[in-house]
Short mmCIF file of C-alpha atoms in Angstrom, two decimals:
data_model
loop_
_atom_site.label_atom_id
_atom_site.label_comp_id
_atom_site.label_asym_id
_atom_site.label_seq_id
_atom_site.Cartn_x
_atom_site.Cartn_y
_atom_site.Cartn_z
CA UNK A 9 0.01 -0.12 -0.04
CA UNK A 10 2.64 2.51 0.72
CA UNK A 11 4.88 1.63 -2.20
CA UNK A 12 1.46 1.84 -4.39
CA UNK A 13 1.01 6.02 -2.86
CA UNK A 14 4.34 6.79 -3.39
CA UNK A 15 4.51 5.66 -7.20
CA UNK A 16 1.15 7.44 -7.74
CA UNK A 17 2.43 10.74 -5.47
CA UNK A 18 5.58 10.40 -8.01
CA UNK A 19 3.98 10.03 -11.39
CA UNK A 20 0.61 11.91 -10.60
CA UNK A 21 1.50 14.68 -8.55
CA UNK A 22 5.12 15.32 -8.57
CA UNK A 23 6.14 14.36 -12.40
CA UNK A 24 2.59 15.59 -13.06
CA UNK A 25 4.04 18.44 -15.72
CA UNK A 26 6.25 16.41 -17.73
CA UNK A 27 4.78 13.33 -17.54
CA UNK A 28 1.20 14.11 -18.30
CA UNK A 29 0.28 17.40 -18.83
CA UNK A 30 3.20 18.52 -21.57
CA UNK A 31 4.34 14.84 -22.93
CA UNK A 32 3.90 15.23 -26.69
CA UNK A 33 2.29 18.80 -26.63
CA UNK A 34 2.23 20.50 -28.81
CA UNK A 35 3.74 17.18 -30.91
CA UNK A 36 5.43 13.93 -30.73
CA UNK A 37 8.71 15.21 -31.88
CA UNK A 38 8.92 18.61 -29.90
CA UNK A 39 8.28 17.15 -26.81
CA UNK A 40 10.12 13.69 -26.54
CA UNK A 41 9.89 11.08 -23.26
CA UNK A 42 13.77 11.38 -22.59
CA UNK A 43 13.36 14.88 -20.73
CA UNK A 44 10.82 13.51 -18.68
CA UNK A 45 12.66 10.61 -17.49
CA UNK A 46 15.47 12.90 -16.34
CA UNK A 47 13.57 14.30 -14.33
CA UNK A 48 12.04 11.02 -12.48
CA UNK A 49 15.69 9.91 -12.36
CA UNK A 50 16.19 12.59 -9.96
CA UNK A 51 13.18 11.86 -8.24
CA UNK A 52 14.26 8.14 -7.89
CA UNK A 53 17.19 8.83 -6.11
CA UNK A 54 15.38 11.06 -3.86
CA UNK A 55 12.80 8.32 -2.91
CA UNK A 56 15.33 5.41 -2.83
CA UNK A 57 17.48 7.01 -0.19
CA UNK A 58 14.89 6.92 2.19
CA UNK A 59 14.05 2.96 1.43
CA UNK A 60 17.18 0.95 2.33
CA UNK A 61 15.77 -2.39 2.16
CA UNK A 62 16.72 -3.93 -1.25
CA UNK A 63 12.99 -6.25 -1.68
CA UNK A 64 10.75 -2.80 -0.63
CA UNK A 65 12.90 -0.70 -3.34
CA UNK A 66 11.72 -3.24 -6.50
CA UNK A 67 8.12 -3.56 -5.35
CA UNK A 68 8.61 0.32 -5.36
CA UNK A 69 10.14 0.45 -8.76
CA UNK A 70 7.56 -1.39 -9.96
CA UNK A 71 4.65 0.59 -8.63
CA UNK A 72 6.44 3.71 -10.36
CA UNK A 73 6.84 1.98 -13.82
CA UNK A 74 3.34 0.84 -13.60
CA UNK A 75 2.10 4.31 -12.90
CA UNK A 76 4.29 5.53 -15.81
CA UNK A 77 3.13 3.27 -17.96
CA UNK A 78 -0.49 4.39 -16.92
CA UNK A 79 0.35 8.17 -17.75
CA UNK A 80 1.92 7.18 -21.04
CA UNK A 81 -1.04 5.25 -22.11
CA UNK A 82 -3.50 8.18 -21.23
CA UNK A 83 -1.42 10.13 -22.94
CA UNK A 84 -1.28 8.22 -26.21
CA UNK A 85 -5.25 8.33 -25.71
CA UNK A 86 -5.69 12.07 -25.11
CA UNK A 87 -7.72 13.24 -28.27
CA UNK A 88 -6.02 16.72 -27.67
CA UNK A 89 -2.95 15.35 -28.68
CA UNK A 90 -4.21 14.55 -31.63
CA UNK A 91 -1.15 11.92 -32.61
CA UNK A 92 -0.60 10.65 -36.20
CA UNK A 93 0.33 7.20 -37.68
CA UNK A 94 3.70 8.64 -38.60
CA UNK A 95 4.14 9.60 -35.37
CA UNK A 96 3.68 5.83 -33.75
CA UNK A 97 7.81 4.87 -34.45
CA UNK A 98 8.70 7.82 -32.15
CA UNK A 99 6.42 6.48 -29.68
CA UNK A 100 7.42 3.05 -29.92
CA UNK A 101 11.12 4.30 -29.52
CA UNK A 102 9.71 6.16 -26.36
CA UNK A 103 8.24 3.16 -25.18
CA UNK A 104 11.34 1.05 -25.47
CA UNK A 105 13.16 4.21 -23.60
CA UNK A 106 10.77 3.68 -20.76
CA UNK A 107 11.04 -0.08 -20.65
CA UNK A 108 14.82 0.22 -20.87
CA UNK A 109 14.75 2.79 -17.92
CA UNK A 110 13.26 0.96 -15.49
CA UNK A 111 15.22 -2.60 -16.69
CA UNK A 112 18.52 -0.38 -16.43
CA UNK A 113 20.75 -2.70 -17.96
CA UNK A 114 19.60 -5.58 -15.06
CA UNK A 115 20.40 -3.47 -12.30
CA UNK A 116 16.44 -2.64 -12.10
CA UNK A 117 12.98 -4.88 -12.73
CA UNK A 118 13.64 -8.23 -13.94
CA UNK A 119 12.30 -9.16 -17.45
CA UNK A 120 10.12 -11.39 -16.22
CA UNK A 121 8.03 -8.66 -13.97
CA UNK A 122 8.74 -5.70 -16.79
CA UNK A 123 6.89 -7.83 -19.59
CA UNK A 124 3.39 -7.84 -18.40
CA UNK A 125 3.32 -4.64 -16.99
CA UNK A 126 4.44 -3.41 -20.63
CA UNK A 127 2.20 -5.66 -22.90
CA UNK A 128 -0.85 -3.09 -22.65
CA UNK A 129 1.03 -0.17 -23.82
CA UNK A 130 2.79 -2.44 -26.39
CA UNK A 131 -0.48 -3.56 -27.95
CA UNK A 132 -1.82 0.01 -27.89
CA UNK A 133 1.39 1.13 -29.39
CA UNK A 134 0.53 -1.72 -32.21
CA UNK A 135 -3.14 -0.49 -32.64
CA UNK A 136 -2.03 3.08 -33.07
CA UNK A 137 0.04 1.44 -35.77
CA UNK A 138 -3.08 0.81 -38.20
CA UNK A 139 -5.69 2.62 -40.06
CA UNK A 140 -8.90 2.95 -38.48
CA UNK A 141 -10.60 0.95 -41.36
CA UNK A 142 -8.13 -2.00 -40.44
CA UNK A 143 -8.99 -1.59 -36.50
CA UNK A 144 -12.71 -1.80 -37.74
CA UNK A 145 -12.32 -4.75 -39.56
CA UNK A 146 -10.54 -6.27 -37.17
CA UNK A 147 -13.14 -5.54 -34.61
CA UNK A 148 -15.66 -7.43 -37.10
CA UNK A 149 -13.74 -10.59 -37.05
CA UNK A 150 -12.79 -10.55 -32.80
CA UNK A 151 -14.85 -13.52 -32.48
CA UNK A 152 -13.23 -15.59 -35.23
CA UNK A 153 -16.17 -17.24 -35.82
CA UNK A 154 -16.79 -19.31 -32.81
CA UNK A 155 -13.23 -20.97 -32.93
CA UNK A 156 -11.48 -20.33 -30.22
CA UNK A 157 -8.15 -21.11 -32.12
CA UNK A 158 -8.78 -17.49 -33.87
CA UNK A 159 -10.51 -15.16 -31.27
CA UNK A 160 -9.21 -12.31 -30.01
CA UNK A 161 -7.08 -12.12 -26.97
CA UNK A 162 -9.15 -9.47 -24.67
CA UNK A 163 -5.91 -7.58 -23.93
CA UNK A 164 -5.46 -7.02 -27.89
CA UNK A 165 -9.72 -6.40 -28.12
CA UNK A 166 -9.04 -3.77 -25.55
CA UNK A 167 -6.48 -2.05 -27.63
CA UNK A 168 -8.70 -1.69 -30.14
CA UNK A 169 -11.29 -0.66 -28.48
CA UNK A 170 -9.46 2.64 -26.83
CA UNK A 171 -7.87 3.44 -30.43
CA UNK A 172 -10.89 3.49 -32.53
CA UNK A 173 -12.81 5.40 -29.31
CA UNK A 174 -10.17 7.97 -29.39
CA UNK A 175 -9.62 8.87 -32.82
CA UNK A 176 -12.09 11.52 -34.88
CA UNK A 177 -12.37 9.92 -38.35
CA UNK A 178 -15.45 8.80 -40.11
CA UNK A 179 -14.81 5.31 -39.42
CA UNK A 180 -13.92 5.80 -35.72
CA UNK A 181 -17.18 7.15 -35.21
CA UNK A 182 -19.66 5.05 -37.32
CA UNK A 183 -17.79 2.11 -35.24
CA UNK A 184 -18.95 4.37 -32.19
CA UNK A 185 -22.08 4.95 -33.07
CA UNK A 186 -22.51 1.01 -33.47
CA UNK A 187 -20.89 -0.21 -30.57
CA UNK A 188 -20.60 2.41 -28.55
CA UNK A 189 -23.75 1.65 -26.35
CA UNK A 190 -22.58 -2.18 -25.64
CA UNK A 191 -21.88 -1.62 -21.81
CA UNK A 192 -18.46 -3.64 -22.60
CA UNK A 193 -17.15 -1.16 -25.29
CA UNK A 194 -18.53 1.70 -22.84
CA UNK A 195 -16.85 0.59 -19.67
CA UNK A 196 -13.03 1.38 -19.04
CA UNK A 197 -10.88 -1.17 -20.23
CA UNK A 198 -7.51 0.61 -19.03
CA UNK A 199 -6.73 3.27 -17.00
CA UNK A 200 -7.25 6.68 -18.57
CA UNK A 201 -6.78 9.85 -16.59
CA UNK A 202 -9.38 12.15 -15.37
CA UNK A 203 -9.49 14.82 -18.22
CA UNK A 204 -8.63 17.79 -15.67
CA UNK A 205 -5.01 15.60 -15.50
CA UNK A 206 -4.95 16.37 -19.24
CA UNK A 207 -5.60 19.66 -19.31
CA UNK A 208 -3.56 22.47 -18.31
CA UNK A 209 -5.06 24.21 -15.17
CA UNK A 210 -3.96 27.24 -12.81
CA UNK A 211 -5.19 24.38 -10.40
CA UNK A 212 -1.97 21.34 -10.11
CA UNK A 213 -3.80 19.96 -7.44
CA UNK A 214 -5.59 16.65 -8.64
CA UNK A 215 -7.47 14.80 -5.99
CA UNK A 216 -5.28 11.43 -5.31
CA UNK A 217 -8.82 9.54 -4.85
CA UNK A 218 -9.48 10.15 -8.65
CA UNK A 219 -5.52 9.39 -9.33
CA UNK A 220 -5.26 6.23 -7.48
CA UNK A 221 -8.79 4.80 -9.04
CA UNK A 222 -6.99 5.22 -12.33
CA UNK A 223 -4.22 3.42 -11.45
CA UNK A 224 -5.60 0.35 -10.22
CA UNK A 225 -7.63 0.10 -13.26
CA UNK A 226 -4.09 -0.34 -14.84
CA UNK A 227 -3.10 -2.51 -12.28
CA UNK A 228 -6.42 -4.50 -12.54
CA UNK A 229 -6.24 -4.68 -16.66
CA UNK A 230 -2.31 -5.85 -16.16
CA UNK A 231 -3.37 -8.75 -14.75
CA UNK A 232 -6.32 -9.86 -16.63
CA UNK A 233 -3.48 -9.74 -19.91
CA UNK A 234 -1.56 -12.34 -18.10
CA UNK A 235 -4.02 -14.57 -16.89
#
């Protein structure tokens, strides 16, 4: 519980501006993730000095990584960012940078801990690289004609829903008209930040209860993706 609270505070309060408000604004090319990770590195140094136990440090790093992924995914899905297909290679590079930052050449989180946490963001980026027409076609074929070997995995279906739900083109709009009434589509499939966190405001205070709920949603989706 303590590690979860610290993780939420570090990402969504202390580093809210570089990791949430200004990341990829006004464009991906102008505001990459590397600068935010330098600030995160400094913040981690201060936090770790107060936690000498190695096992506790690993748990804390894991929670901070999970929250960082939650913020990253929410920024990717923010309709105000208006990300383009041509941005995906840079976004994938930043994703790898984030993963490598927390792996730290074997000195950070182990690969078997990183992979399940990072999988939803990887699937999301994969879906973002496809056209809305392709995503809609994949959605139509999601049940595989009732055959288990061709049925779309839930985590991949989640990624399709999120990308189609965040786009403004005509294909995505038609998809929402047809499917958005379904409770399974309306229900959030991974953590999406409160709109107050994704827009500039004179008040930098964000309710910690709201952030905690969003981070918990991401944790639930990660658990489901690995089962």
